[in-house]
PDB file of C-alpha atoms in Angstrom:
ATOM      1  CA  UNK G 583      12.523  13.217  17.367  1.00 60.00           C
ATOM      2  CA  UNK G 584      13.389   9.561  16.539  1.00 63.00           C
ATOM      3  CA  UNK G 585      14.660   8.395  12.835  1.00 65.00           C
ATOM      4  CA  UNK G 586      14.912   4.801  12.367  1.00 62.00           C
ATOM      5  CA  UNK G 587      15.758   2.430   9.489  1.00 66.00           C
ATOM      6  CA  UNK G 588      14.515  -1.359   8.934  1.00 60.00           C
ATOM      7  CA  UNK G 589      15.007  -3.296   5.668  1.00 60.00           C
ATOM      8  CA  UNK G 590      15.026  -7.017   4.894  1.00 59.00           C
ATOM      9  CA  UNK G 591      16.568  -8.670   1.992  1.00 62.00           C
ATOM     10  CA  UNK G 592      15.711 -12.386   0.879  1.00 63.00           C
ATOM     11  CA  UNK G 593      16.123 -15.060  -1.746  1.00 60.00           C
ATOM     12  CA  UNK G 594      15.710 -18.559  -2.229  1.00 60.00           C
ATOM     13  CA  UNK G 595      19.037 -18.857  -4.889  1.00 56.00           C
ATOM     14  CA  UNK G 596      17.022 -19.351  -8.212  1.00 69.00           C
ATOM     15  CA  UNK G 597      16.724 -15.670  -8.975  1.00 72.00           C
ATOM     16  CA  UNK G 598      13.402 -14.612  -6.627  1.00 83.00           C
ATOM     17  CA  UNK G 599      14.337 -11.896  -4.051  1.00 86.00           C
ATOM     18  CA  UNK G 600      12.654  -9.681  -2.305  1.00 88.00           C
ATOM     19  CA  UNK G 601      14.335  -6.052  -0.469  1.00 88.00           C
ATOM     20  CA  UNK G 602      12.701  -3.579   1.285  1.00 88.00           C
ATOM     21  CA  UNK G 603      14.213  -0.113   3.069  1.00 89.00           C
ATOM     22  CA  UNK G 604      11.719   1.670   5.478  1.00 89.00           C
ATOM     23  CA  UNK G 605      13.357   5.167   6.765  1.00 90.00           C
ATOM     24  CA  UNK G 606      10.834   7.197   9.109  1.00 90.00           C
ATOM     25  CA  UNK G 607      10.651  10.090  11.130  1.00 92.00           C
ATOM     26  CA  UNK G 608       8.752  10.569  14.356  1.00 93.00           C
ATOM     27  CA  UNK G 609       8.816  14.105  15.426  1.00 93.00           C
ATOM     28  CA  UNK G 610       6.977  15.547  18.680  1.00 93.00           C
ATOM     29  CA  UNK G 611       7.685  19.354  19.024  1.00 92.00           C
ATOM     30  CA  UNK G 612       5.176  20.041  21.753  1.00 93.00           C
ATOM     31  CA  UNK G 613       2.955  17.444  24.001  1.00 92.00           C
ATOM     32  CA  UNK G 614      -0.215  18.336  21.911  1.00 94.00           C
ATOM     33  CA  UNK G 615       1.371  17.549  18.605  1.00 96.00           C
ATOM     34  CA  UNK G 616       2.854  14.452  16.469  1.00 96.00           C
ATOM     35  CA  UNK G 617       3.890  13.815  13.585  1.00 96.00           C
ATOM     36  CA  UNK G 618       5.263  11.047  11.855  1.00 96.00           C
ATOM     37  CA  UNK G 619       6.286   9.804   8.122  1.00 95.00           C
ATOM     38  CA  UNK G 620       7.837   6.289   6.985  1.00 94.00           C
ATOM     39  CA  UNK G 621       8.913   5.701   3.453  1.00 93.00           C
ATOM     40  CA  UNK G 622       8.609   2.360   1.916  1.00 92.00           C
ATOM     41  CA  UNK G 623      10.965   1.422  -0.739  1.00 92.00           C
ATOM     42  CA  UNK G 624      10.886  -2.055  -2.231  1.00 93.00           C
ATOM     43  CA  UNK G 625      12.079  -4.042  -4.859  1.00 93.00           C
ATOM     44  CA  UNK G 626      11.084  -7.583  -5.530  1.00 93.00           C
ATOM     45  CA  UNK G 627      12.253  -9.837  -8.283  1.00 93.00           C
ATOM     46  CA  UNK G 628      10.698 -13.130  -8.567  1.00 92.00           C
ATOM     47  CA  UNK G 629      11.187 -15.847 -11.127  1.00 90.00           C
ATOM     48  CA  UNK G 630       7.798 -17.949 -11.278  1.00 89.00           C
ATOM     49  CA  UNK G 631       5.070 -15.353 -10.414  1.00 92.00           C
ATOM     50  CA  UNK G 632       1.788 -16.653 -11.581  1.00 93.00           C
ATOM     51  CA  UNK G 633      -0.018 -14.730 -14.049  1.00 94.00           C
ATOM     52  CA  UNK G 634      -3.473 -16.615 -15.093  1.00 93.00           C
ATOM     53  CA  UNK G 635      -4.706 -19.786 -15.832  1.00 92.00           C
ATOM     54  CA  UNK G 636      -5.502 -20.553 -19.876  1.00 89.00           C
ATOM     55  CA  UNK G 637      -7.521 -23.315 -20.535  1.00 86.00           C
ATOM     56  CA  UNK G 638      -5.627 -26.120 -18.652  1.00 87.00           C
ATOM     57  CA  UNK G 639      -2.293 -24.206 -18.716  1.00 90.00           C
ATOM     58  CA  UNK G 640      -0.703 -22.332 -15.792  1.00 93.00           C
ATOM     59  CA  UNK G 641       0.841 -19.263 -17.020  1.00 94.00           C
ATOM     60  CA  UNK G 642       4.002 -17.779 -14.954  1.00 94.00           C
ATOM     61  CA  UNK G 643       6.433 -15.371 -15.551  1.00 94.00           C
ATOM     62  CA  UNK G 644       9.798 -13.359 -14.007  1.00 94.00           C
ATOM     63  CA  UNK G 645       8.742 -10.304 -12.306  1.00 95.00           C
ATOM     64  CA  UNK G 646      10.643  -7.635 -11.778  1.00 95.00           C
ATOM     65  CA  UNK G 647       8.421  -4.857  -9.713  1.00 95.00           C
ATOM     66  CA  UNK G 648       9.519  -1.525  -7.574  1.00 95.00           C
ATOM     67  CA  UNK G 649       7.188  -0.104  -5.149  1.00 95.00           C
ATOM     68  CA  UNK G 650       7.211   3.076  -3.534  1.00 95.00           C
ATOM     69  CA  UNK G 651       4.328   4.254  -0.566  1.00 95.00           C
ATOM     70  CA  UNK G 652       4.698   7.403   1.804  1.00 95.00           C
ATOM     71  CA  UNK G 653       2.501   7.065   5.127  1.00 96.00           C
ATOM     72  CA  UNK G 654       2.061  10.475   7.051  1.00 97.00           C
ATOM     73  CA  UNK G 655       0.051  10.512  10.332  1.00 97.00           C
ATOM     74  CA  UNK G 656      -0.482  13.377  12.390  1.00 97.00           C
ATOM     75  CA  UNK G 657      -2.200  13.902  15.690  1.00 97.00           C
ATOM     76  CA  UNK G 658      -2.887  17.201  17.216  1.00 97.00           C
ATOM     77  CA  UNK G 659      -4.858  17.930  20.589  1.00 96.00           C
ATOM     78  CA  UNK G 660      -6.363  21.216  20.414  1.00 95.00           C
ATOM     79  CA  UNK G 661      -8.028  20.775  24.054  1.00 93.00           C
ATOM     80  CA  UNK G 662      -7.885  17.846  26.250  1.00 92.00           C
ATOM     81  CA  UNK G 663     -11.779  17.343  24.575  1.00 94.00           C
ATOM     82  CA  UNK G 664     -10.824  17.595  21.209  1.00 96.00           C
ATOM     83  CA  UNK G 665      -8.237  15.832  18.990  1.00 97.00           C
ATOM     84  CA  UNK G 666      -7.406  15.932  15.004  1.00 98.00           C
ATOM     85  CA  UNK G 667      -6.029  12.682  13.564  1.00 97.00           C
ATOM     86  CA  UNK G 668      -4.805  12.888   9.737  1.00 98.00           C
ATOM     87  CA  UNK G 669      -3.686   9.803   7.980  1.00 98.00           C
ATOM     88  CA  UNK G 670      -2.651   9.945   4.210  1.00 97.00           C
ATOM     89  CA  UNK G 671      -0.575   7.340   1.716  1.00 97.00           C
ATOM     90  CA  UNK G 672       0.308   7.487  -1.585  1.00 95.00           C
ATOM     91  CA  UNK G 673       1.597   4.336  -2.710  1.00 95.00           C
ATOM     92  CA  UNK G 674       2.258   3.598  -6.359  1.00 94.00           C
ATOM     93  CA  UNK G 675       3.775  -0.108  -7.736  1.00 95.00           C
ATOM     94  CA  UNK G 676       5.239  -1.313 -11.205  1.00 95.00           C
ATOM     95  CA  UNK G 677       5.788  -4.316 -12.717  1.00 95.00           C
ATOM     96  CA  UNK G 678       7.466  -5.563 -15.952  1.00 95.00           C
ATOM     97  CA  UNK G 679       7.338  -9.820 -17.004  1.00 94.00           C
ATOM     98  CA  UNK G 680       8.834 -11.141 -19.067  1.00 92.00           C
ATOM     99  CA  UNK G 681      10.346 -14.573 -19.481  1.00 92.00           C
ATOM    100  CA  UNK G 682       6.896 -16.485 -19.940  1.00 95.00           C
ATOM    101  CA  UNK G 683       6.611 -20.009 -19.152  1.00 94.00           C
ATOM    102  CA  UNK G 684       3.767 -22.640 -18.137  1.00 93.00           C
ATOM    103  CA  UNK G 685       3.916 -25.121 -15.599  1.00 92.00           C
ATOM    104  CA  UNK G 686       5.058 -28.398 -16.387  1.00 91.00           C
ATOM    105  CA  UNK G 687       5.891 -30.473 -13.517  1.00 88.00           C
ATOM    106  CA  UNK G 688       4.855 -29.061  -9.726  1.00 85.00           C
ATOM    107  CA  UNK G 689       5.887 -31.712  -8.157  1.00 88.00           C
ATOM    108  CA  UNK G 690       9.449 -32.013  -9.441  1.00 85.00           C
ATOM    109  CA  UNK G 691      12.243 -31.506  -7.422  1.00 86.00           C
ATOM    110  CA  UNK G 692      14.389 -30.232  -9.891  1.00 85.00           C
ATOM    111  CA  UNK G 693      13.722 -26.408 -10.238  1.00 80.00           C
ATOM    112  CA  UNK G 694      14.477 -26.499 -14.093  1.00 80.00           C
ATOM    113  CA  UNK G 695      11.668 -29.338 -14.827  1.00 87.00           C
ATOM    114  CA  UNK G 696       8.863 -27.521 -13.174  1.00 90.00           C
ATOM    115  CA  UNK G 697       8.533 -24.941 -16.211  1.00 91.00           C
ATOM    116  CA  UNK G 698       8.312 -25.036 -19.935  1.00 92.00           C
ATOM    117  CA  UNK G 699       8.643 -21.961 -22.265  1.00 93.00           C
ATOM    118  CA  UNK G 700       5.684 -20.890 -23.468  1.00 92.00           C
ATOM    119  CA  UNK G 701       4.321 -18.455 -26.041  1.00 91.00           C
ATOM    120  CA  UNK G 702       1.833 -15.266 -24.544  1.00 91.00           C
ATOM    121  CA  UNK G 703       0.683 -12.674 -26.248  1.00 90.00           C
ATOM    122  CA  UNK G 704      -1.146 -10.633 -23.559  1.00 91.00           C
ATOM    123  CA  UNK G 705       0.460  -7.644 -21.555  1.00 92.00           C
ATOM    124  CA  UNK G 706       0.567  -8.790 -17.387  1.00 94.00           C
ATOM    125  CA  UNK G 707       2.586  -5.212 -16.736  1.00 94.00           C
ATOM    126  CA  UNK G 708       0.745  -2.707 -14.371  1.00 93.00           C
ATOM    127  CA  UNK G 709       1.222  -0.003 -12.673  1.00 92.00           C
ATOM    128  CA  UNK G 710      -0.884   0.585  -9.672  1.00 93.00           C
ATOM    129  CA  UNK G 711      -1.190   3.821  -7.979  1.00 93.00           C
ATOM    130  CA  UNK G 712      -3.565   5.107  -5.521  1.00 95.00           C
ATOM    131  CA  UNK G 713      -4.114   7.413  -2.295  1.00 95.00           C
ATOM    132  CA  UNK G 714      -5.688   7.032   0.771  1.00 96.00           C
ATOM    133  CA  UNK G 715      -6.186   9.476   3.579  1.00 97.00           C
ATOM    134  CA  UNK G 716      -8.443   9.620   6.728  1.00 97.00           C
ATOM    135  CA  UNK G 717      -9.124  12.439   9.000  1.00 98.00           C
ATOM    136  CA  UNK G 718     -10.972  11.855  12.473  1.00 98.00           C
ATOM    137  CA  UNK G 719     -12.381  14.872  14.642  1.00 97.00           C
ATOM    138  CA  UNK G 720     -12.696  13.989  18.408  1.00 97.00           C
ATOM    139  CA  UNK G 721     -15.017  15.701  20.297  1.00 96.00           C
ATOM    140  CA  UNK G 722     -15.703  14.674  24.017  1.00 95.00           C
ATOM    141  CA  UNK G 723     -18.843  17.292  24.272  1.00 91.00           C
ATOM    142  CA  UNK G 724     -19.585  15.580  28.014  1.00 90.00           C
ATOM    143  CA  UNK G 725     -17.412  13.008  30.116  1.00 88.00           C
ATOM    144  CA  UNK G 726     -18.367   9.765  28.312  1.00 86.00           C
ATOM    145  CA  UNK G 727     -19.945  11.605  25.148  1.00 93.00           C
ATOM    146  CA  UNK G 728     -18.529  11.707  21.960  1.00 95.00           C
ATOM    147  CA  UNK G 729     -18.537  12.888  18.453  1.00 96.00           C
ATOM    148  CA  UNK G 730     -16.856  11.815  15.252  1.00 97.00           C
ATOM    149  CA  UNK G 731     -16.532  13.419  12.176  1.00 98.00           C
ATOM    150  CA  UNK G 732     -14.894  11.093   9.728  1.00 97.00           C
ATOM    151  CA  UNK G 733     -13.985  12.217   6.121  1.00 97.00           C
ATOM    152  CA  UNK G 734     -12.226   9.531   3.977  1.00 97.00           C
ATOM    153  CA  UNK G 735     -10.829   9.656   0.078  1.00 96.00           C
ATOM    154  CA  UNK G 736      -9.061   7.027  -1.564  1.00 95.00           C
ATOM    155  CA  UNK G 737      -7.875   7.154  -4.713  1.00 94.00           C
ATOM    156  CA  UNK G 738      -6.794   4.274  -7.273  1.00 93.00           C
ATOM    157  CA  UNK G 739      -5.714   3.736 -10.793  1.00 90.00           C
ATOM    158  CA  UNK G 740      -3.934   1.344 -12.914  1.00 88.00           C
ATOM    159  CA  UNK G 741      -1.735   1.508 -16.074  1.00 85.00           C
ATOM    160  CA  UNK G 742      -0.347  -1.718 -18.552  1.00 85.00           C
ATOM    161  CA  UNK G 743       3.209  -0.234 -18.294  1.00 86.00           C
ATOM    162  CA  UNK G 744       5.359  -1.737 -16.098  1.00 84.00           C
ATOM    163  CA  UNK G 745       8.121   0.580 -15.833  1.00 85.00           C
ATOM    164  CA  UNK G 746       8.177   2.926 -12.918  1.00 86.00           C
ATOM    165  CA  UNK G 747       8.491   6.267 -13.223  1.00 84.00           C
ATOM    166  CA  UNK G 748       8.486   8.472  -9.917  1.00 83.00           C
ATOM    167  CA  UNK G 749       7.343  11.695 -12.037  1.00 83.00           C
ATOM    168  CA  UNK G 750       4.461  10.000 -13.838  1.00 85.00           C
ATOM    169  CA  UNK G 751       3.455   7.667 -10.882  1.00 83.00           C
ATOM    170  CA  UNK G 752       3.625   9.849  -7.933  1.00 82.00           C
ATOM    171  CA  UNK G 753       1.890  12.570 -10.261  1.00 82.00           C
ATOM    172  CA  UNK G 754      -0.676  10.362 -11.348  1.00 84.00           C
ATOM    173  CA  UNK G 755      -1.451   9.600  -8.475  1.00 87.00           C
ATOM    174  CA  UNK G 756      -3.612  12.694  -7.308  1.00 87.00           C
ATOM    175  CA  UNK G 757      -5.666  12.835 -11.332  1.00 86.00           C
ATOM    176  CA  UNK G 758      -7.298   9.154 -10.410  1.00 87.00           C
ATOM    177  CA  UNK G 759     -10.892   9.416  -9.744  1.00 90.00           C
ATOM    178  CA  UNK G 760     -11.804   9.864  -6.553  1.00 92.00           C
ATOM    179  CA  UNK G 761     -14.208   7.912  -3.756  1.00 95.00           C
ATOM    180  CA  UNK G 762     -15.182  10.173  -0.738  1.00 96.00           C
ATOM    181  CA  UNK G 763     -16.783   8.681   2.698  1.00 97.00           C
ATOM    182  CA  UNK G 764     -18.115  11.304   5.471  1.00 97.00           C
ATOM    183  CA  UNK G 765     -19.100   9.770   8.992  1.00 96.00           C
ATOM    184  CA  UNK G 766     -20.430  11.192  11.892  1.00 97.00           C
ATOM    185  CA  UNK G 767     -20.586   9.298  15.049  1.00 95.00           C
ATOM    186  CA  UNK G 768     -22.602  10.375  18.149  1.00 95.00           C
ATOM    187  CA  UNK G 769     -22.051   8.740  21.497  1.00 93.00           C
ATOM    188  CA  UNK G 770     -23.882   9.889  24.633  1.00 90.00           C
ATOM    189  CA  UNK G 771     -23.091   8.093  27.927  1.00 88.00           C
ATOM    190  CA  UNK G 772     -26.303   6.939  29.676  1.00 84.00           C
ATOM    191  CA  UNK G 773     -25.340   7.486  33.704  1.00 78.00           C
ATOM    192  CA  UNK G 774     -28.115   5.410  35.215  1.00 73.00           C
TER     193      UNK G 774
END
């Protein structure tokens, strides 16, 4: 078993950083099975993320947005012929603006000159959650032959509140509607 850390923290000293703390866990009990799950936690808070364009205005804003995703993947060999692969990640992300301003000046050197305050009366908050999960069967029927049986879902929803909320999030995850993909793939080696 391995558990391992990584996370990175930046900012360019006029409020915008960005912070992220991946823990995981590989885990190998026996040579025909793995297992592995990494958490990513992040927070990012930047001061001039662009929102939309009105007119012949350049709308920007502070964000301040948390995002949370758990990847699983496990692999199991039932024979040397025949594998199981399961992927799955939930991943949800929030975001609250406020502090609305337009762009002034680009080009300007000086930070403060680059934005005006601005009046904007629409709601840029989201929440984004979705799901995705993939599941592979391997079947070498013949040396150089081989099916796949594919099954995909992914998942996806969005909300206008900006606030996260691991209860709601996490949970709403799992109620969005739901896109399913089967695929079969049949290879047969030609030995000429």
């Amino acid at each position: 078993m391995s558990v391992g850390t990584f996370a990175f923290m930046g900012g360019d000293g006029k409020g915008t950083s960005f912070s992220e703390f991946t823990p995981y866990v590989n885990w190998r009990p026996t040579s025909f099975l793995k297992a592995s799950t990494e958490f990513v936690i992040s927070r990012n808070h930047d001061e001039s993320q662009w929102i939309e364009q009105l007119d012949d205005r350049y709308i920007f804003g502070k964000l301040r947005q948390r995002t949370l995703a758990i990847r699983t993947r496990l692999n199991y060999t039932v024979t040397p012929n025949l594998t199981i692969q399961l992927y799955a990640e939930p991943f949800v992300s929030a975001g609250d603006y406020l502090s609305f301003k337009q762009l002034a000046d680009g080009r300007s050197r000086d930070y403060a000159r680059r934005y005006l305050p601005t009046p904007y009366d629409s709601n840029p908050d989201f929440n984004f959650r979705s799901f995705r999960t993939t599941n592979v069967l391997r079947w070498e029927y013949r040396p150089g032959s081989t099916l796949f049986v594919v099954w995909q879902q992914g998942r996806e929803d969005t909300l206008d509140r900006g606030t996260f909320d691991f209860r709601r999030d996490f949970g709403g995850v799992f109620d969005a509607p739901a896109r399913n993909v089967f695929l079969v793939k049949w290879a047969y080696w030609l030995n000429f």
